[in-house]
Coordinates of C-alpha atoms and ligand atoms in Angstrom, one line a residue:
X236 CA -123.4 -34.7 -158.7
X237 CA -124.6 -36.4 -161.9
X238 CA -127.1 -34.6 -164.1
X239 CA -129.2 -36.0 -166.9
X240 CA -128.8 -32.6 -168.7
X241 CA -127.4 -29.2 -167.9
X242 CA -131.0 -27.9 -167.6
X243 CA -131.3 -29.6 -164.2
X244 CA -128.7 -27.0 -163.0
X245 CA -131.1 -24.1 -163.5
X246 CA -132.2 -22.5 -160.2
X247 CA -131.1 -23.0 -156.6
X248 CA -128.6 -20.1 -157.0
X249 CA -126.7 -18.9 -154.0
X250 CA -127.8 -15.9 -151.8
X251 CA -124.7 -13.9 -150.7
X252 CA -124.4 -11.3 -148.1
X253 CA -123.1 -7.9 -149.3
X254 CA -120.6 -7.0 -146.6
X255 CA -118.4 -4.0 -147.6
X256 CA -120.7 -1.8 -149.8
X257 CA -123.2 -1.9 -146.9
X258 CA -120.8 -0.8 -144.1
X259 CA -122.5 2.6 -143.7
X260 CA -125.8 0.9 -142.8
X261 CA -127.3 0.3 -139.4
X262 CA -126.0 -2.9 -137.8
X263 CA -129.5 -4.3 -137.8
X264 CA -129.8 -4.0 -141.6
X265 CA -128.5 -6.6 -144.0
X266 CA -128.6 -6.8 -147.8
X267 CA -128.4 -10.1 -149.7
X268 CA -128.1 -10.7 -153.4
X269 CA -129.3 -13.7 -155.3
X270 CA -126.5 -14.6 -157.8
X271 CA -128.4 -15.5 -160.9
X272 CA -125.2 -15.8 -162.9
X273 CA -124.8 -19.3 -161.4
X274 CA -127.5 -20.5 -163.7
X275 CA -125.9 -22.5 -166.6
X276 CA -126.8 -20.0 -169.3
X277 CA -125.3 -17.3 -167.1
X278 CA -128.4 -15.3 -166.2
X279 CA -131.7 -15.1 -164.4
X280 CA -133.4 -15.6 -167.8
X281 CA -132.6 -19.4 -167.8
X282 CA -135.5 -19.8 -165.4
X283 CA -138.3 -18.3 -167.4
X284 CA -137.0 -19.5 -170.8
X285 CA -136.9 -23.1 -169.6
X286 CA -140.2 -22.7 -167.8
X287 CA -142.0 -21.2 -170.8
X288 CA -140.6 -23.9 -173.2
X289 CA -141.4 -26.8 -170.8
X290 CA -145.0 -25.5 -170.5
X291 CA -145.4 -25.0 -174.3
X292 CA -144.1 -28.6 -174.9
X293 CA -146.6 -30.0 -172.3
X294 CA -149.4 -28.0 -173.9
X295 CA -148.3 -29.1 -177.4
X296 CA -147.9 -25.5 -178.5
X297 CA -144.3 -26.2 -179.2
X298 CA -143.8 -29.2 -181.5
X299 CA -140.6 -30.6 -183.1
X300 CA -141.4 -29.0 -186.5
X301 CA -141.5 -25.4 -185.0
X302 CA -138.7 -23.0 -184.5
X303 CA -138.5 -21.1 -181.2
X304 CA -138.5 -17.3 -182.0
X305 CA -138.7 -14.4 -179.6
X306 CA -137.5 -10.8 -179.2
X307 CA -134.8 -10.5 -176.5
X308 CA -132.3 -8.0 -175.4
X309 CA -129.8 -10.8 -175.0
X310 CA -130.0 -12.9 -171.9
X311 CA -133.3 -14.6 -172.7
X312 CA -131.9 -15.4 -176.2
X313 CA -128.9 -17.1 -174.7
X314 CA -131.3 -19.1 -172.4
X315 CA -133.6 -20.1 -175.3
X316 CA -130.5 -21.1 -177.3
X317 CA -129.2 -23.3 -174.5
X318 CA -132.5 -24.9 -173.9
X319 CA -133.1 -25.4 -177.6
X320 CA -129.7 -27.0 -178.0
X321 CA -130.4 -29.5 -175.2
X322 CA -134.0 -30.3 -176.2
X323 CA -133.3 -30.4 -180.0
X324 CA -135.3 -27.3 -181.1
X325 CA -134.1 -24.7 -183.6
X326 CA -133.9 -21.2 -182.2
X327 CA -134.1 -17.8 -184.0
X328 CA -133.7 -14.7 -181.9
X329 CA -134.6 -11.1 -182.7
X330 CA -132.2 -8.8 -180.9
X331 CA -131.4 -5.1 -181.1
X332 CA -128.2 -4.7 -183.2
X333 CA -126.5 -3.1 -180.2
X334 CA -127.0 -6.0 -177.7
X335 CA -123.7 -6.9 -176.2
X336 CA -121.3 -8.8 -178.5
X337 CA -120.7 -11.5 -175.9
X338 CA -124.4 -12.4 -175.8
X339 CA -124.7 -12.6 -179.5
X340 CA -121.6 -14.8 -179.6
X341 CA -122.8 -17.1 -176.9
X342 CA -126.3 -17.5 -178.4
X343 CA -124.7 -18.3 -181.8
X344 CA -122.3 -20.8 -180.1
X345 CA -125.4 -22.7 -178.8
X346 CA -126.5 -22.9 -182.5
X347 CA -129.1 -20.1 -182.5
X348 CA -129.5 -17.7 -185.5
X349 CA -130.1 -14.0 -184.9
X350 CA -132.1 -11.4 -186.8
X351 CA -131.1 -7.9 -185.8
X352 CA -133.6 -5.1 -185.2
X353 CA -132.6 -1.4 -185.3
X354 CA -130.3 -0.3 -182.5
X355 CA -132.2 3.0 -182.5
X356 CA -135.4 1.3 -181.4
X357 CA -134.0 -0.7 -178.5
X358 CA -135.9 -3.7 -177.1
X359 CA -139.2 -2.3 -178.5
X360 CA -137.8 -2.5 -182.1
X361 CA -137.0 -6.2 -181.4
X362 CA -140.6 -6.8 -180.2
X363 CA -142.1 -5.2 -183.3
X364 CA -139.9 -7.1 -185.7
X365 CA -140.5 -10.4 -184.0
X366 CA -144.2 -10.0 -184.2
X367 CA -143.9 -9.1 -187.9
X368 CA -141.8 -12.2 -188.7
X369 CA -144.3 -14.3 -186.7
X370 CA -147.3 -13.0 -188.6
X371 CA -145.7 -13.3 -192.0
X372 CA -144.8 -17.0 -191.5
X373 CA -147.9 -18.7 -190.1
X374 CA -147.2 -22.1 -188.5
X375 CA -143.4 -21.8 -188.7
X376 CA -142.6 -20.5 -185.3
X377 CA -143.4 -20.9 -181.7
X378 CA -143.1 -17.5 -180.0
X379 CA -142.9 -17.8 -176.2
X380 CA -143.7 -14.0 -176.0
X381 CA -141.8 -13.4 -172.8
X382 CA -143.3 -9.9 -172.4
X383 CA -146.8 -11.2 -172.3
X384 CA -146.5 -14.8 -171.2
X385 CA -147.6 -15.4 -167.5
X386 CA -145.3 -18.5 -167.5
X387 CA -142.4 -16.0 -167.4
X388 CA -143.3 -14.6 -164.0
X389 CA -144.6 -18.0 -162.9
X390 CA -141.1 -19.4 -163.2
X391 CA -140.0 -17.0 -160.5
X392 CA -143.2 -17.6 -158.4
X393 CA -142.4 -21.3 -158.4
X394 CA -138.6 -21.2 -158.1
X395 CA -136.8 -18.0 -157.2
X396 CA -139.4 -16.7 -154.8
X397 CA -139.5 -20.0 -153.0
X398 CA -135.7 -20.2 -152.8
X399 CA -135.5 -16.7 -151.3
X400 CA -138.0 -17.6 -148.5
X401 CA -136.1 -20.8 -147.8
X402 CA -132.7 -19.1 -147.9
X403 CA -133.7 -16.3 -145.6
X404 CA -135.8 -18.6 -143.4
X405 CA -138.6 -16.2 -144.0
X406 CA -136.7 -13.2 -142.4
X407 CA -136.8 -11.1 -145.6
X408 CA -138.5 -7.7 -145.0
X409 CA -137.8 -5.9 -148.3
X410 CA -137.3 -7.2 -151.9
X411 CA -135.8 -5.2 -154.7
X412 CA -135.5 -6.2 -158.4
X413 CA -134.8 -4.4 -161.6
X414 CA -137.4 -4.6 -164.4
X415 CA -137.1 -5.6 -168.1
X416 CA -140.1 -7.9 -168.9
X417 CA -140.8 -7.6 -165.1
X418 CA -141.1 -11.4 -164.9
X419 CA -138.6 -11.5 -162.0
X420 CA -140.2 -8.8 -159.8
X421 CA -143.8 -9.8 -160.6
X422 CA -143.3 -13.6 -159.9
X423 CA -141.2 -13.2 -156.7
X424 CA -143.5 -10.4 -155.4
X425 CA -146.5 -12.7 -155.7
X426 CA -144.7 -15.5 -153.8
X427 CA -143.4 -13.2 -151.1
X428 CA -146.7 -11.4 -150.6
X429 CA -148.6 -14.7 -150.4
X430 CA -146.2 -15.8 -147.6
X431 CA -146.3 -12.5 -145.7
X432 CA -148.1 -9.5 -147.1
X433 CA -145.9 -7.1 -145.0
X434 CA -142.8 -7.9 -147.1
X435 CA -142.2 -4.6 -149.0
X436 CA -141.6 -5.3 -152.8
X437 CA -139.9 -2.7 -155.0
X438 CA -139.3 -2.6 -158.8
X439 CA -136.4 -0.5 -160.1
X440 CA -136.2 0.9 -163.6
X441 CA -134.0 3.3 -165.5
X442 CA -134.7 6.9 -164.7
X443 CA -134.6 8.0 -168.4
X444 CA -135.7 6.7 -171.8
X445 CA -132.1 6.8 -173.0
X446 CA -130.0 4.7 -170.6
X447 CA -127.1 2.3 -170.5
X448 CA -128.8 -0.4 -168.4
X449 CA -129.0 -3.3 -170.9
X450 CA -132.0 -5.6 -170.2
X451 CA -134.0 -3.0 -168.4
X452 CA -137.0 -1.0 -169.6
X453 CA -138.0 2.6 -168.9
X454 CA -141.7 1.7 -168.7
X455 CA -143.2 5.2 -169.4
X456 CA -141.6 5.4 -172.8
X457 CA -141.7 1.7 -173.7
X458 CA -144.2 -0.9 -174.9
X459 CA -145.4 -2.0 -171.4
X460 CA -145.2 -5.8 -170.9
X461 CA -148.5 -7.5 -170.5
X462 CA -147.3 -9.2 -167.4
X463 CA -146.4 -6.0 -165.7
X464 CA -148.8 -4.9 -163.0
X465 CA -147.4 -1.8 -161.2
X466 CA -150.2 -2.0 -158.6
X467 CA -148.7 -5.2 -157.2
X468 CA -145.6 -3.3 -156.2
X469 CA -145.2 -1.2 -153.1
X470 CA -142.9 1.2 -154.8
X471 CA -141.2 1.9 -158.1
X472 CA -137.6 3.4 -158.0
X473 CA -135.8 5.3 -160.8
X474 CA -132.1 4.5 -161.3
X475 CA -129.5 6.6 -163.1
X476 CA -127.1 4.8 -165.3
X477 CA -123.8 6.3 -163.9
X478 CA -124.3 5.3 -160.3
X479 CA -125.3 1.8 -161.4
X480 CA -122.1 1.5 -163.4
X481 CA -120.0 2.8 -160.5
X482 CA -121.8 0.3 -158.1
X483 CA -121.2 -2.6 -160.5
X484 CA -117.5 -1.7 -160.3
X485 CA -117.5 -1.5 -156.5
X486 CA -119.2 -4.9 -156.3
X487 CA -116.2 -6.3 -158.2
X488 CA -113.6 -4.6 -156.1
X489 CA -115.2 -4.8 -152.7
X490 CA -117.3 -8.0 -152.8
X491 CA -115.6 -10.1 -155.4
X492 CA -118.7 -10.1 -157.5
X493 CA -118.3 -9.3 -161.2
X494 CA -121.8 -8.4 -162.2
X495 CA -123.7 -6.7 -165.1
X496 CA -124.9 -3.2 -164.9
X497 CA -128.5 -4.1 -164.1
X498 CA -127.0 -5.7 -160.9
X499 CA -125.3 -2.4 -160.2
X500 CA -128.7 -0.7 -160.5
X501 CA -130.3 -3.4 -158.2
X502 CA -127.7 -2.7 -155.6
X503 CA -128.1 1.1 -155.9
X504 CA -131.8 0.7 -155.3
X505 CA -131.3 -1.8 -152.5
X506 CA -128.9 0.7 -150.7
X507 CA -131.5 3.4 -151.0
X508 CA -134.1 1.2 -149.4
X509 CA -131.6 -0.1 -146.8
X510 CA -130.6 3.4 -145.7
X511 CA -134.1 4.2 -144.7
X512 CA -134.3 1.3 -142.3
X513 CA -133.3 0.8 -138.6
X514 CA -133.6 -2.9 -139.0
X515 CA -134.4 -5.3 -141.8
X516 CA -133.3 -7.9 -144.3
X517 CA -133.2 -6.6 -147.9
X518 CA -132.9 -9.1 -150.8
X519 CA -132.1 -8.3 -154.4
X520 CA -131.3 -10.1 -157.6
X521 CA -128.1 -9.9 -159.5
X522 CA -129.3 -10.9 -163.0
X523 CA -126.1 -11.7 -164.8
X524 CA -122.3 -11.7 -164.8
X525 CA -120.2 -8.7 -165.8
X526 CA -118.0 -10.6 -168.3
X527 CA -120.9 -10.3 -170.7
X528 CA -120.1 -6.6 -171.0
X529 CA -116.4 -6.7 -171.4
X530 CA -115.6 -5.0 -174.6
X531 CA -113.4 -6.8 -177.1
X532 CA -113.4 -10.2 -175.5
X533 CA -113.9 -12.5 -178.5
X534 CA -113.9 -16.3 -178.4
Ligands
PLP754 C1 -129.2 -8.1 -167.4 C2 -130.7 -8.1 -167.0 N1 -131.1 -7.6 -165.9 C3 -132.4 -7.6 -165.5 C4 -133.4 -8.1 -166.4 C5 -134.8 -8.0 -166.0 O1 -135.5 -9.2 -165.8 P1 -137.0 -9.3 -166.1 O2 -137.1 -9.4 -167.6 O3 -137.4 -10.6 -165.4 O4 -137.7 -8.1 -165.6 C6 -133.0 -8.6 -167.6 C7 -134.0 -9.1 -168.6 O5 -133.7 -9.5 -169.7 C8 -131.6 -8.7 -167.9 O6 -131.2 -9.1 -169.1

């Protein structure tokens, strides 16, 4: 395979059957996970970051003189940084100071600069600071605004959702995804429902305002993303941090999948759904790789 650039490798990630963790389920129920860490920037966020930037260039909102700047809890920042490096745009990220060290290091290695917002204010602090910087510097930045930009969820409508239908040959009955900006769940849900309105679509979020599930939002106590429409979902599930951590560990030991904690949360939610079923095909998304969370690993 020869690529014109690494960006051509975004998408078309594998769908893998979860075999051991699911042993207690009825034989007629299967669970599959879309391994988004196979994207070149290492997470699901490569898709919307590239999509939003491509669209902005086509619409001349992003020109060579502008700097790409957006609030991010980490993975989107890495994705912007990678896309910016390939396409020749400067990238400035606004991240909570307590985002994982690996993500900060990776974004910097792609050449991005980072402004840190208060670790006490989580992703909402990064949103507020980014908007302030944008307003104080008219004309300097292009802000994709991933929380409010419909092109975020459109990336998943046009790519991830289509891939899931193709990979399951349309057999999917239930879809489960965790929510940060909600772009993943909103875009895939729209695609799946358009194909078959009976596919049950579920969004999972942290059960409490204070949680350890980096990348995810507890909507009731957060700035609600403009692209989030709860009414489009069949169900919202609430996930505790501890079981999600334990599940991420099990996925490594039992399935050979080293995943981030939000993937643990996605699997906890998927198991809850799968246990209710006599027959069905549950599909979920593992958003990133667990090595981004290893403490102390420094390049
Ligand atoms: C690790 C992780 N999991 C899940 C998500 C949620 O994805 P989305 O923003 O599409 O809702 C994110 C978003 O940044 C993330 O970083």
